[in-house]
Amino acid sequence: MALKATILKATVNVADMDRQVFLDTVLTVAQHPSETEQRMMLRLLAWICHADERLIFTKGLSADDEPEIWRHNDHNGIELWVEMGLPDEKRLRKACHQSKQVVLYAYNDRAGRVWWQQNKEKLSGHKNLAVLFLDDVQLKQLASMSARNMQLQATIQDGIIWLSDNQTNFELQFEPWQTVGE
């Protein structure tokens, strides 16, 4: 018998000072049976970092031809493609050809840094690709907020994310391995 996804609800308040985006919304996040809390919470954080009414979670791990999160324009073109983890360079190349902007959220201190050393030259040719890394300490803090029903407040300014719920608050900052246009 196949395991079912765990459904989580997140009431999210985003104040993104860098993009001048202010949004209150309720998100439904499906955690795949093989997905860790850390990865699922990183997906949620990625959504927060790109908060937009058109931004949607996809089938994620259940679909090979879709990103984790994406945003389409009025003509059904892909404006933003968000990946997680340490994907194959071919997958990122395909994403860069299909989308106006691609953002990869990498994690896992040991494997992530090795992966980056092996792939950074190949990926540097994609001018619409950003690669952001979250270290294990911050990822563990983020995962500690995971719950079936979450109420999160996020403030983003100068690339720093202040995230809080009813019990915890902390600061997160991605290490930019590659930015768009480099």
PDB file of C-alpha atoms in Angstrom:
ATOM      1  CA  MET A   1       0.000   0.000   0.000  1.00  0.00           C
ATOM      2  CA  ALA A   2       1.391   3.379  -1.014  1.00  0.00           C
ATOM      3  CA  LEU A   3       1.955   5.974   1.651  1.00  0.00           C
ATOM      4  CA  LYS A   4       0.045   9.222   1.309  1.00  0.00           C
ATOM      5  CA  ALA A   5       1.385  12.738   1.541  1.00  0.00           C
ATOM      6  CA  THR A   6       1.049  14.600   4.828  1.00  0.00           C
ATOM      7  CA  ILE A   7      -0.979  17.767   4.371  1.00  0.00           C
ATOM      8  CA  LEU A   8       0.114  20.865   6.275  1.00  0.00           C
ATOM      9  CA  LYS A   9      -1.527  24.285   6.474  1.00  0.00           C
ATOM     10  CA  ALA A  10       0.525  27.437   6.824  1.00  0.00           C
ATOM     11  CA  THR A  11      -0.964  30.849   7.486  1.00  0.00           C
ATOM     12  CA  VAL A  12       1.774  33.130   6.215  1.00  0.00           C
ATOM     13  CA  ASN A  13       2.318  36.859   6.617  1.00  0.00           C
ATOM     14  CA  VAL A  14       5.100  38.159   4.359  1.00  0.00           C
ATOM     15  CA  ALA A  15       6.626  41.633   4.468  1.00  0.00           C
ATOM     16  CA  ASP A  16       9.312  41.669   1.769  1.00  0.00           C
ATOM     17  CA  MET A  17      10.939  45.077   1.998  1.00  0.00           C
ATOM     18  CA  ASP A  18      13.388  44.257  -0.812  1.00  0.00           C
ATOM     19  CA  ARG A  19      10.610  43.697  -3.391  1.00  0.00           C
ATOM     20  CA  GLN A  20       7.897  45.813  -1.722  1.00  0.00           C
ATOM     21  CA  VAL A  21       5.602  42.782  -1.441  1.00  0.00           C
ATOM     22  CA  PHE A  22       3.203  42.483   1.477  1.00  0.00           C
ATOM     23  CA  LEU A  23       1.016  39.401   1.512  1.00  0.00           C
ATOM     24  CA  ASP A  24      -1.218  37.420   3.879  1.00  0.00           C
ATOM     25  CA  THR A  25      -2.236  33.991   2.665  1.00  0.00           C
ATOM     26  CA  VAL A  26      -3.022  30.429   3.699  1.00  0.00           C
ATOM     27  CA  LEU A  27      -0.925  27.774   1.971  1.00  0.00           C
ATOM     28  CA  THR A  28      -1.564  24.062   1.720  1.00  0.00           C
ATOM     29  CA  VAL A  29       1.706  22.127   1.578  1.00  0.00           C
ATOM     30  CA  ALA A  30       1.813  18.420   0.755  1.00  0.00           C
ATOM     31  CA  GLN A  31       4.803  16.656   2.272  1.00  0.00           C
ATOM     32  CA  HIS A  32       5.733  13.647   0.132  1.00  0.00           C
ATOM     33  CA  PRO A  33       6.253  10.459   2.216  1.00  0.00           C
ATOM     34  CA  SER A  34       9.957  10.422   1.304  1.00  0.00           C
ATOM     35  CA  GLU A  35      10.448  14.147   1.963  1.00  0.00           C
ATOM     36  CA  THR A  36      12.145  15.282   5.172  1.00  0.00           C
ATOM     37  CA  GLU A  37      10.756  18.086   7.333  1.00  0.00           C
ATOM     38  CA  GLN A  38      13.858  20.097   6.471  1.00  0.00           C
ATOM     39  CA  ARG A  39      13.228  19.897   2.736  1.00  0.00           C
ATOM     40  CA  MET A  40       9.525  20.604   3.105  1.00  0.00           C
ATOM     41  CA  MET A  41      10.202  23.664   5.261  1.00  0.00           C
ATOM     42  CA  LEU A  42      12.824  24.865   2.765  1.00  0.00           C
ATOM     43  CA  ARG A  43      10.140  24.665   0.046  1.00  0.00           C
ATOM     44  CA  LEU A  44       7.886  26.773   2.233  1.00  0.00           C
ATOM     45  CA  LEU A  45      10.706  29.269   2.847  1.00  0.00           C
ATOM     46  CA  ALA A  46      11.378  29.430  -0.911  1.00  0.00           C
ATOM     47  CA  TRP A  47       7.704  30.256  -1.450  1.00  0.00           C
ATOM     48  CA  ILE A  48       7.987  33.017   1.164  1.00  0.00           C
ATOM     49  CA  CYS A  49      11.109  34.432  -0.542  1.00  0.00           C
ATOM     50  CA  HIS A  50       9.229  34.722  -3.860  1.00  0.00           C
ATOM     51  CA  ALA A  51       5.771  35.393  -2.387  1.00  0.00           C
ATOM     52  CA  ASP A  52       3.266  36.191  -5.103  1.00  0.00           C
ATOM     53  CA  GLU A  53      -0.407  35.396  -5.649  1.00  0.00           C
ATOM     54  CA  ARG A  54       0.513  33.444  -8.819  1.00  0.00           C
ATOM     55  CA  LEU A  55       3.233  31.356  -7.179  1.00  0.00           C
ATOM     56  CA  ILE A  56       2.158  27.739  -6.755  1.00  0.00           C
ATOM     57  CA  PHE A  57       3.532  24.489  -5.386  1.00  0.00           C
ATOM     58  CA  THR A  58       3.648  21.745  -8.007  1.00  0.00           C
ATOM     59  CA  LYS A  59       3.561  17.969  -7.653  1.00  0.00           C
ATOM     60  CA  GLY A  60       7.236  18.282  -6.661  1.00  0.00           C
ATOM     61  CA  LEU A  61       8.878  14.922  -6.019  1.00  0.00           C
ATOM     62  CA  SER A  62       5.963  13.191  -7.755  1.00  0.00           C
ATOM     63  CA  ALA A  63       6.648  14.856 -11.141  1.00  0.00           C
ATOM     64  CA  ASP A  64       9.914  14.697 -13.081  1.00  0.00           C
ATOM     65  CA  ASP A  65       9.048  17.494 -15.508  1.00  0.00           C
ATOM     66  CA  GLU A  66       8.003  20.169 -13.007  1.00  0.00           C
ATOM     67  CA  PRO A  67       9.898  22.243 -10.458  1.00  0.00           C
ATOM     68  CA  GLU A  68       8.988  22.436  -6.773  1.00  0.00           C
ATOM     69  CA  ILE A  69       7.383  25.853  -7.200  1.00  0.00           C
ATOM     70  CA  TRP A  70       6.638  27.964 -10.241  1.00  0.00           C
ATOM     71  CA  ARG A  71       4.921  31.094 -11.470  1.00  0.00           C
ATOM     72  CA  HIS A  72       3.367  31.469 -14.912  1.00  0.00           C
ATOM     73  CA  ASN A  73       2.612  34.692 -16.778  1.00  0.00           C
ATOM     74  CA  ASP A  74      -0.684  35.601 -18.491  1.00  0.00           C
ATOM     75  CA  HIS A  75       0.344  33.659 -21.605  1.00  0.00           C
ATOM     76  CA  ASN A  76       1.179  30.481 -19.639  1.00  0.00           C
ATOM     77  CA  GLY A  77       4.911  31.050 -20.037  1.00  0.00           C
ATOM     78  CA  ILE A  78       7.060  30.162 -17.042  1.00  0.00           C
ATOM     79  CA  GLU A  79       8.319  33.276 -15.267  1.00  0.00           C
ATOM     80  CA  LEU A  80       9.937  31.556 -12.274  1.00  0.00           C
ATOM     81  CA  TRP A  81      11.139  27.970 -11.783  1.00  0.00           C
ATOM     82  CA  VAL A  82      12.237  27.010  -8.243  1.00  0.00           C
ATOM     83  CA  GLU A  83      14.292  23.851  -7.650  1.00  0.00           C
ATOM     84  CA  MET A  84      15.430  22.232  -4.384  1.00  0.00           C
ATOM     85  CA  GLY A  85      18.453  20.186  -3.423  1.00  0.00           C
ATOM     86  CA  LEU A  86      21.288  19.142  -5.691  1.00  0.00           C
ATOM     87  CA  PRO A  87      19.761  18.368  -9.100  1.00  0.00           C
ATOM     88  CA  ASP A  88      21.515  17.136 -12.188  1.00  0.00           C
ATOM     89  CA  GLU A  89      23.025  19.887 -14.359  1.00  0.00           C
ATOM     90  CA  LYS A  90      20.860  18.721 -17.303  1.00  0.00           C
ATOM     91  CA  ARG A  91      17.696  19.380 -15.304  1.00  0.00           C
ATOM     92  CA  LEU A  92      18.849  22.915 -14.503  1.00  0.00           C
ATOM     93  CA  ARG A  93      19.818  23.525 -18.137  1.00  0.00           C
ATOM     94  CA  LYS A  94      16.321  22.451 -19.219  1.00  0.00           C
ATOM     95  CA  ALA A  95      14.764  24.739 -16.596  1.00  0.00           C
ATOM     96  CA  CYS A  96      16.887  27.695 -17.754  1.00  0.00           C
ATOM     97  CA  HIS A  97      15.666  27.185 -21.328  1.00  0.00           C
ATOM     98  CA  GLN A  98      12.016  26.953 -20.272  1.00  0.00           C
ATOM     99  CA  SER A  99      11.821  29.767 -17.708  1.00  0.00           C
ATOM    100  CA  LYS A 100      12.694  33.433 -17.538  1.00  0.00           C
ATOM    101  CA  GLN A 101      14.318  32.933 -14.106  1.00  0.00           C
ATOM    102  CA  VAL A 102      15.466  29.804 -12.247  1.00  0.00           C
ATOM    103  CA  VAL A 103      16.362  29.676  -8.550  1.00  0.00           C
ATOM    104  CA  LEU A 104      17.973  26.648  -6.953  1.00  0.00           C
ATOM    105  CA  TYR A 105      17.831  26.327  -3.167  1.00  0.00           C
ATOM    106  CA  ALA A 106      20.710  24.005  -2.281  1.00  0.00           C
ATOM    107  CA  TYR A 107      21.267  22.465   1.136  1.00  0.00           C
ATOM    108  CA  ASN A 108      23.292  19.778   2.941  1.00  0.00           C
ATOM    109  CA  ASP A 109      26.673  21.139   4.033  1.00  0.00           C
ATOM    110  CA  ARG A 110      28.884  18.247   3.006  1.00  0.00           C
ATOM    111  CA  ALA A 111      27.207  17.028  -0.198  1.00  0.00           C
ATOM    112  CA  GLY A 112      26.126  20.525  -1.263  1.00  0.00           C
ATOM    113  CA  ARG A 113      29.605  22.012  -1.237  1.00  0.00           C
ATOM    114  CA  VAL A 114      31.027  19.042  -3.176  1.00  0.00           C
ATOM    115  CA  TRP A 115      28.154  19.278  -5.692  1.00  0.00           C
ATOM    116  CA  TRP A 116      28.814  23.014  -6.160  1.00  0.00           C
ATOM    117  CA  GLN A 117      32.534  22.505  -6.805  1.00  0.00           C
ATOM    118  CA  GLN A 118      31.662  19.890  -9.443  1.00  0.00           C
ATOM    119  CA  ASN A 119      28.955  21.968 -11.160  1.00  0.00           C
ATOM    120  CA  LYS A 120      29.717  25.672 -10.769  1.00  0.00           C
ATOM    121  CA  GLU A 121      31.616  26.023 -14.052  1.00  0.00           C
ATOM    122  CA  LYS A 122      28.847  24.363 -16.070  1.00  0.00           C
ATOM    123  CA  LEU A 123      26.143  26.376 -14.304  1.00  0.00           C
ATOM    124  CA  SER A 124      27.919  29.728 -14.629  1.00  0.00           C
ATOM    125  CA  GLY A 125      26.855  29.856 -18.295  1.00  0.00           C
ATOM    126  CA  HIS A 126      23.194  30.151 -17.314  1.00  0.00           C
ATOM    127  CA  LYS A 127      22.664  33.884 -16.746  1.00  0.00           C
ATOM    128  CA  ASN A 128      19.062  33.391 -15.562  1.00  0.00           C
ATOM    129  CA  LEU A 129      20.059  30.955 -12.785  1.00  0.00           C
ATOM    130  CA  ALA A 130      20.525  31.847  -9.125  1.00  0.00           C
ATOM    131  CA  VAL A 131      21.941  29.272  -6.704  1.00  0.00           C
ATOM    132  CA  LEU A 132      21.334  29.907  -3.002  1.00  0.00           C
ATOM    133  CA  PHE A 133      22.636  27.707  -0.200  1.00  0.00           C
ATOM    134  CA  LEU A 134      21.241  27.237   3.309  1.00  0.00           C
ATOM    135  CA  ASP A 135      23.622  25.630   5.808  1.00  0.00           C
ATOM    136  CA  ASP A 136      22.664  22.744   8.096  1.00  0.00           C
ATOM    137  CA  VAL A 137      22.414  24.876  11.269  1.00  0.00           C
ATOM    138  CA  GLN A 138      19.865  27.256   9.736  1.00  0.00           C
ATOM    139  CA  LEU A 139      18.010  24.402   8.048  1.00  0.00           C
ATOM    140  CA  LYS A 140      17.644  22.643  11.417  1.00  0.00           C
ATOM    141  CA  GLN A 141      16.229  25.853  12.946  1.00  0.00           C
ATOM    142  CA  LEU A 142      13.790  26.136  10.060  1.00  0.00           C
ATOM    143  CA  ALA A 143      12.669  22.501  10.419  1.00  0.00           C
ATOM    144  CA  SER A 144      11.976  23.073  14.114  1.00  0.00           C
ATOM    145  CA  MET A 145       8.999  25.226  13.068  1.00  0.00           C
ATOM    146  CA  SER A 146       7.314  22.396  11.170  1.00  0.00           C
ATOM    147  CA  ALA A 147       3.785  21.594  12.343  1.00  0.00           C
ATOM    148  CA  ARG A 148       0.500  20.465  10.818  1.00  0.00           C
ATOM    149  CA  ASN A 149      -0.864  23.975  11.298  1.00  0.00           C
ATOM    150  CA  MET A 150       1.631  26.820  11.203  1.00  0.00           C
ATOM    151  CA  GLN A 151       1.299  30.555  11.601  1.00  0.00           C
ATOM    152  CA  LEU A 152       4.423  32.196  10.226  1.00  0.00           C
ATOM    153  CA  GLN A 153       5.503  35.813   9.974  1.00  0.00           C
ATOM    154  CA  ALA A 154       8.365  36.628   7.631  1.00  0.00           C
ATOM    155  CA  THR A 155      10.142  39.919   7.147  1.00  0.00           C
ATOM    156  CA  ILE A 156      12.751  40.149   4.405  1.00  0.00           C
ATOM    157  CA  GLN A 157      15.164  43.040   4.143  1.00  0.00           C
ATOM    158  CA  ASP A 158      18.614  43.278   2.529  1.00  0.00           C
ATOM    159  CA  GLY A 159      18.540  39.530   1.862  1.00  0.00           C
ATOM    160  CA  ILE A 160      18.020  38.668   5.538  1.00  0.00           C
ATOM    161  CA  ILE A 161      14.885  36.753   6.518  1.00  0.00           C
ATOM    162  CA  TRP A 162      13.401  37.125   9.990  1.00  0.00           C
ATOM    163  CA  LEU A 163      11.026  34.244  10.533  1.00  0.00           C
ATOM    164  CA  SER A 164       8.792  33.696  13.524  1.00  0.00           C
ATOM    165  CA  ASP A 165       5.859  31.678  14.767  1.00  0.00           C
ATOM    166  CA  ASN A 166       4.056  31.679  18.117  1.00  0.00           C
ATOM    167  CA  GLN A 167       7.065  30.171  19.935  1.00  0.00           C
ATOM    168  CA  THR A 168      10.238  30.819  17.966  1.00  0.00           C
ATOM    169  CA  ASN A 169      11.934  33.551  16.014  1.00  0.00           C
ATOM    170  CA  PHE A 170      15.269  33.622  14.244  1.00  0.00           C
ATOM    171  CA  GLU A 171      17.214  35.093  11.370  1.00  0.00           C
ATOM    172  CA  LEU A 172      18.126  33.227   8.182  1.00  0.00           C
ATOM    173  CA  GLN A 173      20.406  34.198   5.344  1.00  0.00           C
ATOM    174  CA  PHE A 174      21.217  32.237   2.201  1.00  0.00           C
ATOM    175  CA  GLU A 175      24.782  32.023   0.955  1.00  0.00           C
ATOM    176  CA  PRO A 176      24.612  33.205  -2.683  1.00  0.00           C
ATOM    177  CA  TRP A 177      26.647  30.788  -4.790  1.00  0.00           C
ATOM    178  CA  GLN A 178      25.455  32.345  -8.050  1.00  0.00           C
ATOM    179  CA  THR A 179      23.208  35.307  -8.748  1.00  0.00           C
ATOM    180  CA  VAL A 180      21.178  36.096 -11.849  1.00  0.00           C
ATOM    181  CA  GLY A 181      23.243  37.884 -14.459  1.00  0.00           C
ATOM    182  CA  GLU A 182      26.663  36.732 -13.228  1.00  0.00           C
TER     183      GLU A 182
END
